[in-house]
Amino acid sequence: MPETPVPSTATSGPLRILITGSAGFVGSHLVERFLNEGHTVIGVDNYISGQVSNTDLFSDHPRFTFIEADVSHGIPYTGEKLDWVMHFASPASPPHYQQFPVETLMVGAQGTQNGLELAHAHGAGFFLASTSEVYGDPLVHPQPETYWGNVNPIGVRSCYDEAKRYAEAITMAYHRSRGVNTRIIRIFNTYGPRMRPDDGRVITNFVHQALRGEPLTVYGNGSQTRSFQYIDDLVEGISRLMMVEYHEPVNLGNPDEFTMLELIQVFKEILAKDLQIRFESLPLDDPKQRKPNIDTAKAWLKWDPEISLSEGIRKALVLG
Ligand code: NAD
Ligand code: UDP
């Protein structure tokens, strides 16, 4: 493996980029970034966990087209040569993927293979959105990419965790055996505008509960930790990884770690008021801790998250 970043051949000039999951939270921010950079974007989504409003943001843009399709059944793209296929389609919030476990497994398995086949046919790069969930309930802390994880293969989160582990495996297989120019990122908890209000993830819940004056729902005793990244930092990391030839997984997350009770404290300080808490039962297999080791991203991408939790939550409270 080379020690210094090697510029990628798949990034020069205006690009044609197909993004699955374009109507979702992360996908819609990628569409925006790539259109702003002058690229042509084809979004694909079946709205299982996305929002039509996220497609409507770009529907008048001359370099954006949208295909409504379930990518597990195929990606019906027949246009000009693609430079990148970016596979971001998958329910990502625990309530969503647990409501659609089979669909989640299929989009990680068949959806990923369909994306890889499309990339292979076009000689395009393939970019996989994987997740910190591949580490399961981690026994190594913080989590480096070399950690293989501690995943319950039959638990309620397994539809998501194992789908993404398979997705990573098939991506590496297409890279090794068919020469596809692949990238894999493991995204740690990311938040920002354009998440569905009923998304169910903790920052979305807290933002909407705080704005409505409702108690904040803490699952378990609130001692479990997460490390929260603002969407703009993630998008920057993704853009930088496209520009270097690095095919192994890269953690993208903000290493600042908070318990859920500390997270509430941040909301209290920003809103300068006391917030009621309602304790609810801890979901099954809820990971006790999570914090990325981002040494790989620092070394290869010269990337470090810039937006602190309190700055990001201020933005999220304003933007919804
Ligand atoms: P999201 O639910 O907002 O977006 C996912 C999008 O994929 C939705 O628009 C959904 O309708 C679409 N989709 C799902 N299955 C599909 C299918 N079969 N065909 C077509 N479209 C389909 O979730 P998100 O937070 O934007 O996550 C995007 C990606 O990033 C996912 O792959 C997720 O696993 C990954 N990720 C996100 C986070 C995070 O914190 N946001 C963390 C880890 C990984
Ligand atoms: N959580 C919580 N209250 C909520 C939603 C989530 O306390 O209203 C907790 C959840 O139990 C988990 C953490 O917040 O420990 C992060 O949950 P989320 O669903 O955002 O993402 P996860 O990292 O579990 O996929």
Coordinates of C-alpha atoms and ligand atoms in Angstrom, one line a residue:
M1 CA 0.0 0.0 0.0
P2 CA 1.5 3.4 -0.9
E3 CA 2.2 5.7 2.0
T4 CA 1.1 8.9 0.5
P5 CA -2.3 9.6 -1.1
V6 CA -2.3 8.9 -4.9
P7 CA -4.6 11.1 -6.9
S8 CA -7.5 9.2 -8.4
T9 CA -8.0 9.0 -12.2
A10 CA -11.8 9.0 -11.7
T11 CA -12.2 12.7 -10.7
S12 CA -11.0 15.0 -13.4
G13 CA -13.4 17.4 -15.1
P14 CA -17.2 17.5 -14.9
L15 CA -18.4 14.0 -13.9
R16 CA -21.6 12.0 -14.4
I17 CA -22.5 10.6 -10.9
L18 CA -25.4 8.2 -10.1
I19 CA -26.4 8.3 -6.5
T20 CA -28.7 5.7 -5.0
G21 CA -30.6 6.9 -2.0
S22 CA -30.7 10.5 -3.4
A23 CA -34.0 11.3 -1.6
G24 CA -32.5 10.5 1.8
F25 CA -30.7 12.6 4.2
V26 CA -27.1 12.0 3.2
G27 CA -27.9 11.4 -0.5
S28 CA -29.6 14.8 -0.9
H29 CA -26.6 16.6 0.5
L30 CA -24.3 14.8 -1.9
V31 CA -26.6 15.7 -4.8
E32 CA -26.4 19.3 -3.7
R33 CA -22.6 19.3 -3.4
F34 CA -22.0 17.6 -6.8
L35 CA -24.4 19.9 -8.7
N36 CA -22.7 22.9 -7.1
E37 CA -19.4 21.6 -8.3
G38 CA -20.6 21.4 -11.9
H39 CA -21.2 17.7 -12.2
T40 CA -24.2 15.9 -13.7
V41 CA -26.2 13.9 -11.1
I42 CA -28.7 11.0 -11.6
G43 CA -30.6 10.3 -8.4
V44 CA -32.3 7.0 -7.8
D45 CA -34.7 6.3 -4.9
N46 CA -37.8 4.4 -4.0
Y47 CA -38.7 6.6 -1.0
I48 CA -38.8 3.7 1.5
S49 CA -37.2 6.0 4.0
G50 CA -36.6 9.2 2.0
Q51 CA -38.6 12.3 1.2
V52 CA -40.1 13.6 -2.0
S53 CA -39.2 17.1 -0.8
N54 CA -35.5 16.1 -1.0
T55 CA -35.9 15.3 -4.7
D56 CA -38.0 18.4 -5.3
L57 CA -35.1 20.6 -4.2
F58 CA -33.2 19.7 -7.4
S59 CA -36.0 18.7 -9.8
D60 CA -35.7 22.0 -11.8
H61 CA -31.9 21.8 -12.0
P62 CA -30.7 21.2 -15.6
R63 CA -28.0 18.7 -14.6
F64 CA -30.2 16.6 -12.3
T65 CA -32.4 13.7 -13.3
F66 CA -34.3 11.4 -11.0
I67 CA -35.3 7.8 -11.5
E68 CA -37.8 6.3 -9.0
A69 CA -36.8 2.7 -8.6
D70 CA -36.0 0.0 -6.0
V71 CA -32.3 -0.6 -6.7
S72 CA -32.6 -4.1 -5.1
H73 CA -34.5 -5.1 -8.3
G74 CA -32.1 -3.3 -10.7
I75 CA -30.9 0.2 -11.5
P76 CA -32.7 1.2 -14.7
Y77 CA -30.1 3.6 -16.0
T78 CA -29.6 3.6 -19.8
G79 CA -27.9 7.0 -20.2
E80 CA -24.4 8.1 -21.1
K81 CA -21.2 6.7 -19.5
L82 CA -21.1 7.1 -15.7
D83 CA -17.9 8.2 -13.8
W84 CA -19.2 7.1 -10.4
V85 CA -22.0 4.9 -8.9
M86 CA -22.5 6.0 -5.3
H87 CA -24.5 3.5 -3.3
F88 CA -26.2 5.3 -0.4
A89 CA -29.6 3.6 -0.6
S90 CA -30.6 1.8 2.7
P91 CA -32.9 2.5 5.5
A92 CA -30.5 3.8 8.2
S93 CA -32.5 4.7 11.3
P94 CA -33.1 1.7 13.7
P95 CA -36.9 2.1 13.6
H96 CA -36.9 2.2 9.8
Y97 CA -34.6 -0.8 9.2
Q98 CA -36.4 -2.8 11.9
Q99 CA -39.7 -2.0 10.2
F100 CA -38.2 -3.2 6.8
P101 CA -35.7 -5.9 7.7
V102 CA -36.0 -7.9 4.5
E103 CA -35.8 -4.8 2.3
T104 CA -32.8 -3.6 4.3
L105 CA -31.0 -6.9 3.7
M106 CA -31.9 -6.8 0.0
V107 CA -30.6 -3.3 -0.6
G108 CA -27.3 -4.1 1.1
A109 CA -27.0 -7.3 -0.8
Q110 CA -28.7 -7.1 -4.2
G111 CA -28.7 -3.4 -4.3
T112 CA -24.9 -3.3 -3.8
Q113 CA -24.3 -5.9 -6.4
N114 CA -26.5 -4.1 -8.9
G115 CA -24.5 -0.9 -8.2
L116 CA -21.2 -2.8 -8.7
E117 CA -22.4 -4.4 -11.9
L118 CA -23.4 -0.9 -13.2
A119 CA -20.1 0.6 -12.2
H120 CA -18.2 -2.4 -13.9
A121 CA -20.2 -2.0 -17.1
H122 CA -19.4 1.7 -17.3
G123 CA -15.8 1.5 -16.1
A124 CA -17.0 3.8 -13.3
G125 CA -15.9 4.1 -9.7
F126 CA -18.1 2.5 -7.0
F127 CA -18.6 4.2 -3.7
L128 CA -20.2 2.3 -0.8
A129 CA -21.8 4.0 2.2
S130 CA -21.2 1.5 5.0
T131 CA -21.6 2.1 8.7
S132 CA -20.1 2.0 12.2
E133 CA -22.7 -0.7 12.8
V134 CA -20.3 -3.2 11.2
Y135 CA -18.5 -3.0 14.6
G136 CA -21.7 -4.0 16.4
D137 CA -21.5 -3.5 20.2
P138 CA -17.8 -2.9 20.0
L139 CA -15.3 -4.4 22.5
V140 CA -12.5 -2.3 21.1
H141 CA -12.7 1.4 21.9
P142 CA -12.3 3.7 19.9
Q143 CA -12.9 1.6 16.8
P144 CA -10.2 1.5 14.1
E145 CA -10.9 0.1 10.7
T146 CA -8.9 -3.0 11.6
Y147 CA -11.4 -4.0 14.3
W148 CA -13.6 -6.9 13.0
G149 CA -16.5 -6.1 15.3
N150 CA -18.9 -7.8 17.7
V151 CA -22.2 -8.3 15.8
N152 CA -25.2 -10.3 16.8
P153 CA -25.9 -12.1 13.5
I154 CA -29.5 -12.9 14.3
G155 CA -30.5 -9.9 16.5
V156 CA -33.0 -7.1 15.6
R157 CA -30.1 -4.9 14.2
S158 CA -28.6 -7.8 12.2
C159 CA -30.7 -6.9 9.0
Y160 CA -28.7 -3.7 8.8
D161 CA -25.3 -4.8 10.3
E162 CA -25.0 -8.0 8.3
A163 CA -26.3 -6.3 5.1
K164 CA -23.5 -3.7 5.4
R165 CA -20.9 -6.4 6.2
Y166 CA -22.0 -8.3 3.1
A167 CA -22.0 -5.1 1.1
E168 CA -18.4 -4.4 2.1
A169 CA -17.4 -8.0 1.3
I170 CA -18.9 -8.0 -2.2
T171 CA -17.4 -4.5 -2.8
M172 CA -13.9 -5.9 -2.0
A173 CA -14.6 -9.0 -4.1
Y174 CA -15.5 -6.8 -7.2
H175 CA -12.4 -4.8 -6.5
R176 CA -10.1 -7.7 -6.2
S177 CA -11.5 -10.0 -8.9
R178 CA -13.0 -7.6 -11.4
G179 CA -10.9 -4.6 -11.0
V180 CA -13.7 -2.1 -10.0
N181 CA -12.3 1.1 -8.6
T182 CA -14.1 1.0 -5.2
R183 CA -14.3 3.1 -2.1
I184 CA -15.9 2.1 1.3
I185 CA -16.7 4.5 4.1
R186 CA -17.9 3.6 7.6
I187 CA -20.1 6.4 8.6
F188 CA -20.6 7.2 12.3
N189 CA -23.8 8.9 13.6
T190 CA -24.4 11.8 11.3
Y191 CA -27.1 14.5 11.6
G192 CA -28.2 17.7 10.0
P193 CA -31.1 19.2 8.0
R194 CA -33.3 17.1 5.7
M195 CA -33.6 14.1 8.1
R196 CA -37.2 13.0 8.3
P197 CA -38.9 14.4 11.4
D198 CA -40.1 10.9 12.2
D199 CA -36.7 9.4 11.5
G200 CA -36.4 8.2 15.1
R201 CA -32.7 8.8 15.5
V202 CA -31.7 10.5 18.7
I203 CA -30.7 14.0 17.4
T204 CA -33.8 14.2 15.2
N205 CA -36.0 13.2 18.2
F206 CA -34.3 15.6 20.6
V207 CA -34.5 18.6 18.1
H208 CA -38.2 18.1 17.5
Q209 CA -39.0 17.3 21.1
A210 CA -37.1 20.4 22.3
L211 CA -38.8 22.6 19.7
R212 CA -42.2 21.3 20.6
G213 CA -41.6 21.7 24.4
E214 CA -41.9 17.9 24.9
P215 CA -39.8 15.8 27.3
L216 CA -36.7 14.3 25.6
T217 CA -36.9 10.5 25.4
V218 CA -33.8 8.8 26.8
Y219 CA -33.6 5.1 26.2
G220 CA -32.1 3.1 29.1
N221 CA -30.2 5.1 31.7
G222 CA -28.6 7.4 29.1
S223 CA -25.0 6.2 29.8
Q224 CA -24.5 4.8 26.3
T225 CA -22.2 6.8 24.1
R226 CA -22.2 8.0 20.5
S227 CA -20.0 10.3 18.5
F228 CA -22.0 12.7 16.4
Q229 CA -20.9 14.2 13.1
Y230 CA -22.4 17.1 11.3
I231 CA -23.4 16.4 7.6
D232 CA -21.1 19.0 6.1
D233 CA -18.0 17.2 7.6
L234 CA -19.2 13.9 6.2
V235 CA -19.7 15.3 2.7
E236 CA -16.3 16.9 2.7
G237 CA -14.7 13.5 3.7
I238 CA -16.6 11.7 0.9
S239 CA -15.5 14.2 -1.6
R240 CA -11.9 13.9 -0.5
L241 CA -12.0 10.1 -0.7
M242 CA -13.2 10.2 -4.3
M243 CA -9.9 11.9 -5.1
V244 CA -7.5 9.3 -3.8
E245 CA -7.0 5.7 -4.7
Y246 CA -7.7 4.0 -1.4
H247 CA -9.8 0.9 -1.5
E248 CA -10.0 -0.3 2.1
P249 CA -12.7 1.0 4.5
V250 CA -12.3 4.5 6.0
N251 CA -14.1 5.6 9.2
L252 CA -15.8 9.0 8.8
G253 CA -17.0 10.4 12.0
N254 CA -16.4 13.0 14.7
P255 CA -14.4 11.4 17.5
D256 CA -16.0 13.7 20.3
E257 CA -17.9 11.1 22.4
F258 CA -21.0 11.9 24.5
T259 CA -23.4 9.9 26.7
M260 CA -27.0 10.6 25.9
L261 CA -27.3 12.5 29.2
E262 CA -24.3 14.7 28.1
L263 CA -26.1 15.2 24.8
I264 CA -29.1 16.6 26.7
Q265 CA -26.8 18.9 28.6
V266 CA -25.6 20.4 25.3
F267 CA -29.3 21.0 24.3
K268 CA -29.9 22.6 27.6
E269 CA -26.9 25.0 27.3
I270 CA -27.9 26.0 23.7
L271 CA -31.6 26.6 24.6
A272 CA -30.7 28.0 28.0
K273 CA -33.6 26.2 29.7
D274 CA -34.2 23.1 31.6
L275 CA -35.5 20.2 29.6
Q276 CA -37.7 17.4 30.9
I277 CA -36.5 13.9 30.4
R278 CA -38.6 10.8 29.9
F279 CA -36.7 7.5 30.4
E280 CA -37.9 4.7 28.1
S281 CA -36.6 1.1 27.8
L282 CA -33.3 0.5 26.0
P283 CA -33.8 -1.1 22.6
L284 CA -32.4 -4.6 22.1
D285 CA -28.7 -4.9 21.2
D286 CA -28.3 -1.1 21.5
P287 CA -24.5 -0.6 21.3
K288 CA -23.0 0.7 24.6
Q289 CA -20.3 2.8 23.1
R290 CA -19.2 4.1 19.8
K291 CA -16.3 6.4 18.8
P292 CA -14.3 6.4 15.6
N293 CA -10.5 6.2 15.3
I294 CA -10.1 8.5 12.3
D295 CA -6.3 8.1 11.8
T296 CA -6.8 6.7 8.3
A297 CA -9.0 9.6 7.2
K298 CA -6.5 12.1 8.7
A299 CA -3.6 10.5 6.9
W300 CA -5.1 9.8 3.5
L301 CA -7.6 12.6 3.2
K302 CA -6.1 15.3 5.4
W303 CA -9.5 15.4 6.9
D304 CA -10.7 16.2 10.3
P305 CA -14.2 17.2 11.3
E306 CA -14.6 20.9 11.9
I307 CA -18.1 21.3 13.3
S308 CA -18.5 20.8 17.0
L309 CA -21.6 19.1 18.5
S310 CA -22.9 22.4 19.9
E311 CA -22.4 24.2 16.6
G312 CA -24.1 21.5 14.7
I313 CA -27.0 21.3 17.0
R314 CA -27.5 25.0 16.8
K315 CA -27.7 24.6 13.0
A316 CA -30.1 21.6 13.4
L317 CA -32.4 23.5 15.7
V318 CA -32.6 26.4 13.2
L319 CA -32.9 24.3 10.0
G320 CA -35.0 21.4 11.4
Ligands
NAD1 P1 -32.1 7.8 4.8 O1 -33.0 6.8 5.2 O2 -32.4 9.3 5.1 O3 -31.7 7.7 3.3 C1 -31.6 6.5 2.6 C2 -32.3 6.6 1.3 O4 -32.3 5.3 0.6 C3 -33.8 6.9 1.4 O5 -34.2 8.0 0.6 C4 -34.5 5.6 1.0 O6 -35.8 5.8 0.4 C5 -33.5 5.1 0.0 N1 -33.6 3.6 -0.3 C6 -33.6 2.7 0.7 N2 -33.7 1.5 0.1 C7 -33.8 1.7 -1.3 C8 -34.0 0.9 -2.4 N3 -34.1 -0.5 -2.3 N4 -34.0 1.4 -3.6 C9 -33.9 2.8 -3.8 N5 -33.8 3.6 -2.7 C10 -33.8 3.1 -1.5 O7 -30.7 7.5 5.5 P2 -29.3 8.3 5.6 O8 -29.0 8.7 7.0 O9 -29.3 9.3 4.5 O10 -28.3 7.1 5.2 C11 -27.7 7.1 3.8 C12 -26.7 6.0 3.8 O11 -25.7 6.3 4.7 C13 -27.2 4.6 4.1 O12 -26.6 3.7 3.3 C14 -26.8 4.4 5.6 O13 -26.6 3.1 5.9 C15 -25.5 5.2 5.6 N6 -25.2 5.6 7.0 C16 -25.8 6.8 7.5 C17 -25.5 7.1 8.8 C18 -26.1 8.4 9.4 O14 -25.8 8.6 10.6 N7 -26.9 9.2 8.8 C19 -24.6 6.4 9.6 C20 -24.1 5.2 9.0 C21 -24.3 4.9 7.7
UDP2 N1 -31.8 7.2 21.8 C1 -32.4 7.8 22.8 N2 -33.5 8.5 22.6 C2 -34.1 8.6 21.4 C3 -33.5 7.9 20.3 C4 -32.4 7.2 20.5 O1 -31.9 7.7 24.0 O2 -35.2 9.3 21.3 C5 -30.5 6.5 21.9 C6 -30.4 5.1 21.4 O3 -30.9 4.1 22.4 C7 -28.9 4.9 21.1 C8 -28.5 6.4 20.8 O4 -29.5 7.2 21.2 O5 -28.2 4.5 22.2 C9 -28.3 6.6 19.3 O6 -29.5 6.1 18.6 P1 -29.8 6.4 17.1 O7 -31.1 5.7 16.8 O8 -29.7 7.8 16.8 O9 -28.6 5.7 16.3 P2 -27.8 4.3 16.5 O10 -26.4 4.7 16.8 O11 -28.4 3.5 17.7 O12 -27.9 3.6 15.2

